[in-house]
PDB file of C-alpha atoms and ligand atoms in Angstrom:
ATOM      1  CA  UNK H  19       3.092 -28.621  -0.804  1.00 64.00           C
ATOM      2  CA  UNK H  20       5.823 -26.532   0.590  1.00 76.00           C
ATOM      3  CA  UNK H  21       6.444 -24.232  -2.715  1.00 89.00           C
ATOM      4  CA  UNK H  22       3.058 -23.461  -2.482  1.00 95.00           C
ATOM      5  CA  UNK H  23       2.381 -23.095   1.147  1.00 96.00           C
ATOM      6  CA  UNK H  24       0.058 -19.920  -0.263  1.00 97.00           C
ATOM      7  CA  UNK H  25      -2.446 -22.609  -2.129  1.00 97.00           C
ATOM      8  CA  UNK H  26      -5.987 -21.385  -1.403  1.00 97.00           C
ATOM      9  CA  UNK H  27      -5.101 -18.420   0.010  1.00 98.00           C
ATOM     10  CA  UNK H  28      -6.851 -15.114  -1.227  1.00 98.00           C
ATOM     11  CA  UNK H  29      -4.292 -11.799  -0.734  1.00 98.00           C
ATOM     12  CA  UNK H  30      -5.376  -8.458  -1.764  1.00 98.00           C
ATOM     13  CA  UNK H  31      -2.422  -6.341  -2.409  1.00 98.00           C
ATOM     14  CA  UNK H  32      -2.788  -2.223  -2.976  1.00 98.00           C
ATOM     15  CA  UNK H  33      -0.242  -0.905  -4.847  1.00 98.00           C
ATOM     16  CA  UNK H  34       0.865   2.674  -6.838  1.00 97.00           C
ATOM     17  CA  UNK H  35      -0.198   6.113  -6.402  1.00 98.00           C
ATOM     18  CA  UNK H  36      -3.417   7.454  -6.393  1.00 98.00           C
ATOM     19  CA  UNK H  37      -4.320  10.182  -8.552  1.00 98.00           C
ATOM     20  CA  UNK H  38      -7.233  13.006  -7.250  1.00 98.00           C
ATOM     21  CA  UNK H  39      -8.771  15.175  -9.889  1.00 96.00           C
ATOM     22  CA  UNK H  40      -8.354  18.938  -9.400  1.00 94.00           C
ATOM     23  CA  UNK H  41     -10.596  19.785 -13.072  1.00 92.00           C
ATOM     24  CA  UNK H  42     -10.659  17.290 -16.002  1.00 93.00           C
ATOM     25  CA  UNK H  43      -7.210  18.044 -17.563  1.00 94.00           C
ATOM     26  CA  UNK H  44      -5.350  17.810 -14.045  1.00 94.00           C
ATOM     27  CA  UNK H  45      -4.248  15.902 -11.183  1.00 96.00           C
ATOM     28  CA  UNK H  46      -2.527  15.716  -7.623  1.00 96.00           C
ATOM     29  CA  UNK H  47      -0.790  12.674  -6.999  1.00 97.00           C
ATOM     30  CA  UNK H  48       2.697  11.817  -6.128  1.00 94.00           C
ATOM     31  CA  UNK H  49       5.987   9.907  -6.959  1.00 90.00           C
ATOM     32  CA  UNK H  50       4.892   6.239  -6.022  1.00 90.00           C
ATOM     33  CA  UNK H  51       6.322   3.859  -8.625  1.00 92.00           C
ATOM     34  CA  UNK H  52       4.305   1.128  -7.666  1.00 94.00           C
ATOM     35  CA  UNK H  53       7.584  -1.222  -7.901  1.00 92.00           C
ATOM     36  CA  UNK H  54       7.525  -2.770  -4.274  1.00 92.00           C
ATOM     37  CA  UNK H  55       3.248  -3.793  -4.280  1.00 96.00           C
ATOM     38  CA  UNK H  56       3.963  -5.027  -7.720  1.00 97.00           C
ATOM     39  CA  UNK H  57       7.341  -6.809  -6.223  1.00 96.00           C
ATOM     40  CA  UNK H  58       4.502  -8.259  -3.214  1.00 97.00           C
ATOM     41  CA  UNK H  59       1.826  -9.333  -5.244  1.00 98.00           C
ATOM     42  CA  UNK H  60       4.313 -11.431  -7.566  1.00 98.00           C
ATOM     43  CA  UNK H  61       6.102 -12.830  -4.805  1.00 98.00           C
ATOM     44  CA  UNK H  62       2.606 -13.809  -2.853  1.00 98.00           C
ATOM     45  CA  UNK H  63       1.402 -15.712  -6.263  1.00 98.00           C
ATOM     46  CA  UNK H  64       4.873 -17.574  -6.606  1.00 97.00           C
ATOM     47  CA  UNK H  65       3.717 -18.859  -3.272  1.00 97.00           C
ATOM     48  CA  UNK H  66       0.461 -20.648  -4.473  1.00 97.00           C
ATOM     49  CA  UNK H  67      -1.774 -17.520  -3.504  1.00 98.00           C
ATOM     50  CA  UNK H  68      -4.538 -15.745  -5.339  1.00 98.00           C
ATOM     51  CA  UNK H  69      -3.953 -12.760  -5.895  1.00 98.00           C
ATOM     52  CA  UNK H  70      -5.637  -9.217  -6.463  1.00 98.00           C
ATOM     53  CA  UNK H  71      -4.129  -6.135  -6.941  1.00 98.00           C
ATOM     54  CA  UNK H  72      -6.113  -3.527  -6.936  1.00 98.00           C
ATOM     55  CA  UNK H  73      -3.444   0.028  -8.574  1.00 98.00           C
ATOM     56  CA  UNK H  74      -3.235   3.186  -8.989  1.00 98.00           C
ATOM     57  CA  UNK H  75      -1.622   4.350 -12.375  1.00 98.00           C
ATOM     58  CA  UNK H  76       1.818   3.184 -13.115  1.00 98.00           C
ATOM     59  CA  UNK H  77       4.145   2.128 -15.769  1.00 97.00           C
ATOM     60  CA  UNK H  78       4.421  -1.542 -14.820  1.00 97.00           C
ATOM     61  CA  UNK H  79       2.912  -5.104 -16.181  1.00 97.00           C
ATOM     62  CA  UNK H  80       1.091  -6.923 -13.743  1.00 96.00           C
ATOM     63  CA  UNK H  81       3.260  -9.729 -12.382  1.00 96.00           C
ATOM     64  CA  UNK H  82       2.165 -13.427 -13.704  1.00 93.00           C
ATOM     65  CA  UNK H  83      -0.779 -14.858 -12.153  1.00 93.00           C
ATOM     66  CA  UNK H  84      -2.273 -11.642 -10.514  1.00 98.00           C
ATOM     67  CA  UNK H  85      -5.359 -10.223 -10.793  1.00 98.00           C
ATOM     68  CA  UNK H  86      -4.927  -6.575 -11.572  1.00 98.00           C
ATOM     69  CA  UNK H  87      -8.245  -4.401 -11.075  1.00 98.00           C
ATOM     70  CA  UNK H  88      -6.912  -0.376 -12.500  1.00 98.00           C
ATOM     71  CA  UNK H  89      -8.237   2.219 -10.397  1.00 98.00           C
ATOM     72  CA  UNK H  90      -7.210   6.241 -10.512  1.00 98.00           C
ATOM     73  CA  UNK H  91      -8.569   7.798  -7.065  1.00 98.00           C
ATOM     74  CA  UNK H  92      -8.634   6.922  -3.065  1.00 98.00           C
ATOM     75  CA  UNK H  93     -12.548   6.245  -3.444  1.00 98.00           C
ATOM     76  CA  UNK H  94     -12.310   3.905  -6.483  1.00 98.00           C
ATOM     77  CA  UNK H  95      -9.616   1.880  -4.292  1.00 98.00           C
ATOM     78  CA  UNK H  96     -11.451   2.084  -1.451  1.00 98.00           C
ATOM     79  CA  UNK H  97     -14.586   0.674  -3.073  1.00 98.00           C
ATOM     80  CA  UNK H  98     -12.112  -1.932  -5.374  1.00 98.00           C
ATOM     81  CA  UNK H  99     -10.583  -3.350  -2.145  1.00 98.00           C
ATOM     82  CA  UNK H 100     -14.028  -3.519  -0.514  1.00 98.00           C
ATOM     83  CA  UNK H 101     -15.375  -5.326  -4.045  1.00 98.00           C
ATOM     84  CA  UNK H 102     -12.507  -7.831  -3.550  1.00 98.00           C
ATOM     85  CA  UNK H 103     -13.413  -9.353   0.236  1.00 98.00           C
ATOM     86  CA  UNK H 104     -13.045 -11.521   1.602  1.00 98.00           C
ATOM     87  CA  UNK H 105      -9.648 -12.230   1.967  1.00 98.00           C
ATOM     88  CA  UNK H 106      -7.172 -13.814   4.266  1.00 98.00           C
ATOM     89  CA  UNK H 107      -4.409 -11.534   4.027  1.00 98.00           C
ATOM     90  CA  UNK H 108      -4.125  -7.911   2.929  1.00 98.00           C
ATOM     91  CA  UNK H 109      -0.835  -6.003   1.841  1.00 98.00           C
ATOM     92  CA  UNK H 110      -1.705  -2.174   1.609  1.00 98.00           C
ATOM     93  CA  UNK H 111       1.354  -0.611  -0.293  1.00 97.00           C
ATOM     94  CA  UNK H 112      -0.282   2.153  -2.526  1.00 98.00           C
ATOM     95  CA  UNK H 113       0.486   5.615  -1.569  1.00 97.00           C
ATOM     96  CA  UNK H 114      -3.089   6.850  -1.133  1.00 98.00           C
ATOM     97  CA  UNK H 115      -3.449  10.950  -1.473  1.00 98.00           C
ATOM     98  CA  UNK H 116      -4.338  11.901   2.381  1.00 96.00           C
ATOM     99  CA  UNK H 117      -6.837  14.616   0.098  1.00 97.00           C
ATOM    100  CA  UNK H 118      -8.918  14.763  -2.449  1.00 97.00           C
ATOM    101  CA  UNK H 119     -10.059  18.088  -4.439  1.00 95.00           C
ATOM    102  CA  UNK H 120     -13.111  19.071  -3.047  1.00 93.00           C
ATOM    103  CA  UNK H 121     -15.262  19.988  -5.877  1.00 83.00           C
ATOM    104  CA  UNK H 122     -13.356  18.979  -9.199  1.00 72.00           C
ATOM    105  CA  UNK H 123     -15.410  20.504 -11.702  1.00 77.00           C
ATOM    106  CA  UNK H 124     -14.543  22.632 -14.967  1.00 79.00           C
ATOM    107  CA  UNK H 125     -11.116  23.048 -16.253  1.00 79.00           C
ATOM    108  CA  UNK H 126      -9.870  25.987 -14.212  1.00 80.00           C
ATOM    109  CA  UNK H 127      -9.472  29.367 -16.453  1.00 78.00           C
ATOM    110  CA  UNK H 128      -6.211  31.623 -15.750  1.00 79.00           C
ATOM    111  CA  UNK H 129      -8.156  34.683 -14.407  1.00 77.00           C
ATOM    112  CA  UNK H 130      -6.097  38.144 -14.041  1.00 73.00           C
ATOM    113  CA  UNK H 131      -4.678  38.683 -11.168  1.00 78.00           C
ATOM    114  CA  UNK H 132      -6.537  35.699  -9.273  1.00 79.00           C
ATOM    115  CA  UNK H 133      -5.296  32.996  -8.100  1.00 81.00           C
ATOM    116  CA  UNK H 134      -7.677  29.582  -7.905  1.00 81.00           C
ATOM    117  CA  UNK H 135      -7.492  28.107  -4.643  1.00 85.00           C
ATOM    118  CA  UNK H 136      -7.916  24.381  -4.017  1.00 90.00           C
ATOM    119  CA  UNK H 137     -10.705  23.106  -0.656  1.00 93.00           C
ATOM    120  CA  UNK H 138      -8.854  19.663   0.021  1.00 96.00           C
ATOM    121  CA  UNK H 139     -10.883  17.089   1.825  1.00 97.00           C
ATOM    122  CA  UNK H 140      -9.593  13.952   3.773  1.00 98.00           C
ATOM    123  CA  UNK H 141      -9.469  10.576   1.594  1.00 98.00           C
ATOM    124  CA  UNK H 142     -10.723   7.224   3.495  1.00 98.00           C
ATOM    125  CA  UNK H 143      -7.634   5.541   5.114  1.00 98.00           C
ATOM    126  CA  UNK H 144      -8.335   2.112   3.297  1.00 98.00           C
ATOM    127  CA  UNK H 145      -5.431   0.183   5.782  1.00 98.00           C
ATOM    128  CA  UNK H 146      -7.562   1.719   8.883  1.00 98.00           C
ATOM    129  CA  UNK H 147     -10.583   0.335   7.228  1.00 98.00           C
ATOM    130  CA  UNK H 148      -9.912  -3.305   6.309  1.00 98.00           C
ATOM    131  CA  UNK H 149      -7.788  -3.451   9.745  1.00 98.00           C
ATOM    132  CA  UNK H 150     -10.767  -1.998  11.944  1.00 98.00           C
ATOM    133  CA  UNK H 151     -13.443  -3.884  10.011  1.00 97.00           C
ATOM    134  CA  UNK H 152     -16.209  -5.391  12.324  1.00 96.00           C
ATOM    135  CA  UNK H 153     -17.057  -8.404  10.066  1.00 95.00           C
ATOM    136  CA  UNK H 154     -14.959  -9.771   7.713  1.00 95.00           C
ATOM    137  CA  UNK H 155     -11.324  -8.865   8.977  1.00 98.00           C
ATOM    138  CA  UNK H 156      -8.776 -10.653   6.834  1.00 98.00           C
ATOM    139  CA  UNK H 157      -6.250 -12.539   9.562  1.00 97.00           C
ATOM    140  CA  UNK H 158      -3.482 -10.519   8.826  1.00 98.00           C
ATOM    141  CA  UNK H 159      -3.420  -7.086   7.605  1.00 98.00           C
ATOM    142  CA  UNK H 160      -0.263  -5.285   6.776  1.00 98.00           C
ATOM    143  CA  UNK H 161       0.553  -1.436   6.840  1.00 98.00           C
ATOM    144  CA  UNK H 162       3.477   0.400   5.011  1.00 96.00           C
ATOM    145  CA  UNK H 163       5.258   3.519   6.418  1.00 94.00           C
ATOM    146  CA  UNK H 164       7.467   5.334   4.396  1.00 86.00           C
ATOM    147  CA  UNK H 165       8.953   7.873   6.687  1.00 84.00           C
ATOM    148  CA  UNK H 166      12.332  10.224   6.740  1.00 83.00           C
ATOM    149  CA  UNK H 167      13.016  10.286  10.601  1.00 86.00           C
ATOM    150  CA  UNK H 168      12.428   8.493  13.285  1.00 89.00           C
ATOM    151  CA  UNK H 169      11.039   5.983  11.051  1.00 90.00           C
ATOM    152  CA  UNK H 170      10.377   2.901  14.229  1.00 92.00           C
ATOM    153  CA  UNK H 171       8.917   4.993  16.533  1.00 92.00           C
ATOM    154  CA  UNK H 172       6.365   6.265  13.587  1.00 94.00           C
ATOM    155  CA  UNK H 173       6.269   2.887  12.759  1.00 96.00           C
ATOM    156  CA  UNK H 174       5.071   1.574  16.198  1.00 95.00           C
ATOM    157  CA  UNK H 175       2.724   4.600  16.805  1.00 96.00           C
ATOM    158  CA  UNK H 176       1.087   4.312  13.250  1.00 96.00           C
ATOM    159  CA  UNK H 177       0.367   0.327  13.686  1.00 97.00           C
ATOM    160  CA  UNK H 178      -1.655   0.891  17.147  1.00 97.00           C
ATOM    161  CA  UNK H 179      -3.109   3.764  15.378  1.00 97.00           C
ATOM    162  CA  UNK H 180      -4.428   1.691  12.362  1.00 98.00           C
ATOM    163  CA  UNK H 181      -4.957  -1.103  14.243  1.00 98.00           C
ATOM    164  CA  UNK H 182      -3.191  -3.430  11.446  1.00 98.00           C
ATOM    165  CA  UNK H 183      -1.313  -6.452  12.376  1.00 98.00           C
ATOM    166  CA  UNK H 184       2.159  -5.452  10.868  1.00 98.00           C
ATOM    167  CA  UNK H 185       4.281  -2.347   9.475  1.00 98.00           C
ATOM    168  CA  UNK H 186       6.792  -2.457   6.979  1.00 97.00           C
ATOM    169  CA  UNK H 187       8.779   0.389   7.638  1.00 95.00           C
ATOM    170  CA  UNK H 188      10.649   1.877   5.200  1.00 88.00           C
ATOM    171  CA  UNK H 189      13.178   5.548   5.651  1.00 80.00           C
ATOM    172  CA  UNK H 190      12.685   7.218   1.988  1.00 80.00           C
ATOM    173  CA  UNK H 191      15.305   9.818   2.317  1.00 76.00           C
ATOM    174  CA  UNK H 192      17.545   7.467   0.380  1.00 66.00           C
ATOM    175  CA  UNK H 193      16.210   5.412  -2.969  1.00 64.00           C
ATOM    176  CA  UNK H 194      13.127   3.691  -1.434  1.00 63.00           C
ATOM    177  CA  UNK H 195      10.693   5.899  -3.204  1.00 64.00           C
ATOM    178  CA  UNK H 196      10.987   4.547  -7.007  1.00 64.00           C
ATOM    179  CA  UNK H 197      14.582   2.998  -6.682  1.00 72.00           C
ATOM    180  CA  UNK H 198      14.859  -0.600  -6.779  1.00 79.00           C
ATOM    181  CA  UNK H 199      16.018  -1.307  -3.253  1.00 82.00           C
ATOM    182  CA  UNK H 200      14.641  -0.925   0.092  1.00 85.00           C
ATOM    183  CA  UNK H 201      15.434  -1.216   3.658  1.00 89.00           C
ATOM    184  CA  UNK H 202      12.531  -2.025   6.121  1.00 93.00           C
ATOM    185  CA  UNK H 203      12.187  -2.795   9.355  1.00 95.00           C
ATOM    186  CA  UNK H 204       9.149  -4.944  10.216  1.00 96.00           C
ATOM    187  CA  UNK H 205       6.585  -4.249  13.157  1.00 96.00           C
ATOM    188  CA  UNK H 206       4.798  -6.737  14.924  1.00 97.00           C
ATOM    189  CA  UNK H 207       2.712  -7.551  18.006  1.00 95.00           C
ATOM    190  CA  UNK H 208       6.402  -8.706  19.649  1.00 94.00           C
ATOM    191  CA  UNK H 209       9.020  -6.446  18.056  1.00 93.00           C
ATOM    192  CA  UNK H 210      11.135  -5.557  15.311  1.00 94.00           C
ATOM    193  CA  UNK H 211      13.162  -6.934  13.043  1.00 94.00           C
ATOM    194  CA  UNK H 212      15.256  -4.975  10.874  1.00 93.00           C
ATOM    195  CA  UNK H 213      15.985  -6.776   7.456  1.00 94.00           C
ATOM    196  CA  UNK H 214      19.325  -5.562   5.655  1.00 93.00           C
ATOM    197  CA  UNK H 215      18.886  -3.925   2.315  1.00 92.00           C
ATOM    198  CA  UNK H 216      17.880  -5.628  -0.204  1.00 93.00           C
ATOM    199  CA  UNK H 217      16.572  -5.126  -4.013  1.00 93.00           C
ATOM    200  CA  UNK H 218      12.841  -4.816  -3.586  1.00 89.00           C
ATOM    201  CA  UNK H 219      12.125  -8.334  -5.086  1.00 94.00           C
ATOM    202  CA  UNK H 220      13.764 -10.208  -2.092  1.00 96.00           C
ATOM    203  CA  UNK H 221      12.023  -7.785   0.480  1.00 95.00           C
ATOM    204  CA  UNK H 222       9.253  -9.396  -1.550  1.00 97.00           C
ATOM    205  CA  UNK H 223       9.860 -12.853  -0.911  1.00 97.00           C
ATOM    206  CA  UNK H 224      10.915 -12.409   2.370  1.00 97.00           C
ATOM    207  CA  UNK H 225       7.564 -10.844   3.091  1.00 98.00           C
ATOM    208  CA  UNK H 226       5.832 -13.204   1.328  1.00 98.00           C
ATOM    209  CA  UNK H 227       7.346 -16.255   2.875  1.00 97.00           C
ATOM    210  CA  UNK H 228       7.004 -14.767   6.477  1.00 97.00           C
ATOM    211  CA  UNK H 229       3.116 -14.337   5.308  1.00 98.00           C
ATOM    212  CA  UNK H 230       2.818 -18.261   4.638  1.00 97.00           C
ATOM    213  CA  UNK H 231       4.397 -18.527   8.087  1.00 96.00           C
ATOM    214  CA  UNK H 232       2.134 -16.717   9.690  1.00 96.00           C
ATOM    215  CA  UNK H 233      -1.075 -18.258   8.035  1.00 95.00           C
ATOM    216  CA  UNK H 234       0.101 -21.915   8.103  1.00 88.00           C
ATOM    217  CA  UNK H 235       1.941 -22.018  11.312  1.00 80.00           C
ATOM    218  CA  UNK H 236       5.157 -23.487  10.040  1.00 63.00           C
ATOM    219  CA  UNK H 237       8.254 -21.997   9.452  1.00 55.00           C
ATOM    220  CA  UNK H 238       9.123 -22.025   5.297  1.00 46.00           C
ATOM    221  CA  UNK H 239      13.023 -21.938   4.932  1.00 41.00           C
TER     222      UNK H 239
HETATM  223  O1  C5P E 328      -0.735   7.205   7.344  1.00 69.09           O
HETATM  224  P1  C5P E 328       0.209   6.806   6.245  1.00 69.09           P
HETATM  225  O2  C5P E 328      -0.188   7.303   4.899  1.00 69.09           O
HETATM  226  O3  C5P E 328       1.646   7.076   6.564  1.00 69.09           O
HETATM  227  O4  C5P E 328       0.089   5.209   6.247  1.00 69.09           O
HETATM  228  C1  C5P E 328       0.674   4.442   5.247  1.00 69.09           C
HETATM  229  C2  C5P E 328      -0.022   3.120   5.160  1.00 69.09           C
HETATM  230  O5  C5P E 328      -1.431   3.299   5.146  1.00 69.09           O
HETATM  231  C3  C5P E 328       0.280   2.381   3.886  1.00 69.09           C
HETATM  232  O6  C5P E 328       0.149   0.998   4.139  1.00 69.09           O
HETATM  233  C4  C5P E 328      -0.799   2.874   2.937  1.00 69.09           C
HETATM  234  O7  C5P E 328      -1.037   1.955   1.896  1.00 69.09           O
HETATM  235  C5  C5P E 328      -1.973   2.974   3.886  1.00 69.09           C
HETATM  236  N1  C5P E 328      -2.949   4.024   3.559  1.00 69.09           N
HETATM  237  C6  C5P E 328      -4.196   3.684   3.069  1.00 69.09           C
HETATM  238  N2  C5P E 328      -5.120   4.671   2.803  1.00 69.09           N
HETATM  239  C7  C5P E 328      -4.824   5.969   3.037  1.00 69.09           C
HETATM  240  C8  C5P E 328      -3.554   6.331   3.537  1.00 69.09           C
HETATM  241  C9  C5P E 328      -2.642   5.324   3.775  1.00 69.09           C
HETATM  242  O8  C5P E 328      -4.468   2.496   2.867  1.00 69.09           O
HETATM  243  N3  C5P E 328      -5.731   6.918   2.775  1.00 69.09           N
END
């Protein structure tokens, strides 16, 4: 039916930070609220879909009828979204560390004088990975960039680059980054179109309904 244009539809949805151990007792991560992935996820099972989100750590309730699966680090999220294929469509939101701690052992000791120093290696780029897959692709695979200049021309670089079908482009130098409203542009094979802003819950279900457009081939007003 058309409120439910989503019905049968499996969505993955990545949302939150990530959080990469340096020793037991401590963590590099970084200000994601997780508020707009949660806002996706919600909006996608309003439309009919099923939905899993696989997040990082925040202080949110998963919205009604998703699927949460908790992770902490870019590897668990990595091997969470791979655990949840196949899927039609999937909405990578999370702000995934770009590095990991090498070798988090012990809890480091305050040594005189000395100063630890941290070996950072590069986390998986999960978007890259479901977009580039050889078998299994989902049919549309969405990118975020959150980016404080020259955020279309990132934007149109960074989806030939991950080889994802669109980017929701976001500049965070205002309230984007845990505020409650957000202005995006979105990139696709044949342009842009720059929404106006909006509270994070209608970028949502705007999203969400151009999704069912997409996947059904008929426009959902
Ligand atoms: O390269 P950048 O981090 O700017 O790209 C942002 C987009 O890529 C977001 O959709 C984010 O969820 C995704 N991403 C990812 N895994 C990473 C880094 C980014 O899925 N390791």
């Amino acid at each position: 039916p058309a409120s439910r244009p989503l019905a049968g539809k499996h969505v993955l949805v990545t949302a939150g930070p990530t959080r990469e151990p340096i020793d037991p007792v401590r963590f590099l991560s970084n200000h994601s609220s997780g508020k707009q992935g949660y806002a996706i996820a919600g909006a996608l099972a309003a439309l009919g879909a099923r939905v899993t989100l696989v997040s990082g750590p925040t202080a949110l309730a998963p919205p009604p009828g998703v699927d949460r699966v908790d992770v902490e680090t870019a590897l668990e999220m990595e091997a969470a979204c791979n655990a949840a294929l196949p899927c039609d469509v999937a909405v990578c939101v999370a702000a995934v560390a770009d590095w990991r701690v090498a070798a988090a052992g012990q809890k480091l000791k305050k040594q005189d004088g000395e100063m630890p120093s941290l070996t950072l290696i590069e986390n998986p780029d999960i978007l890259a990975g479901l977009a580039q897959r050889q078998t299994g692709r989902p049919q549309l695979v969405i990118g975020f960039a959150a980016e404080t200049h020259e955020v279309l021309d990132y934007a149109v670089a960074k989806r030939a680059r991950k080889g994802c079908d669109w980017i929701v482009a976001n500049d965070v130098t205002g309230e984007a980054m845990g505020g409650a409203r957000n202005q995006v542009h979105l990139v696709t094979a044949t342009g842009v179109e720059s929404w106006p802003e909006l509270p994070k819950a209608d970028v949502a279900a705007r999203l969400a309904l151009r999704i069912a457009e997409n996947l059904t081939g008929s426009p959902n007003p």
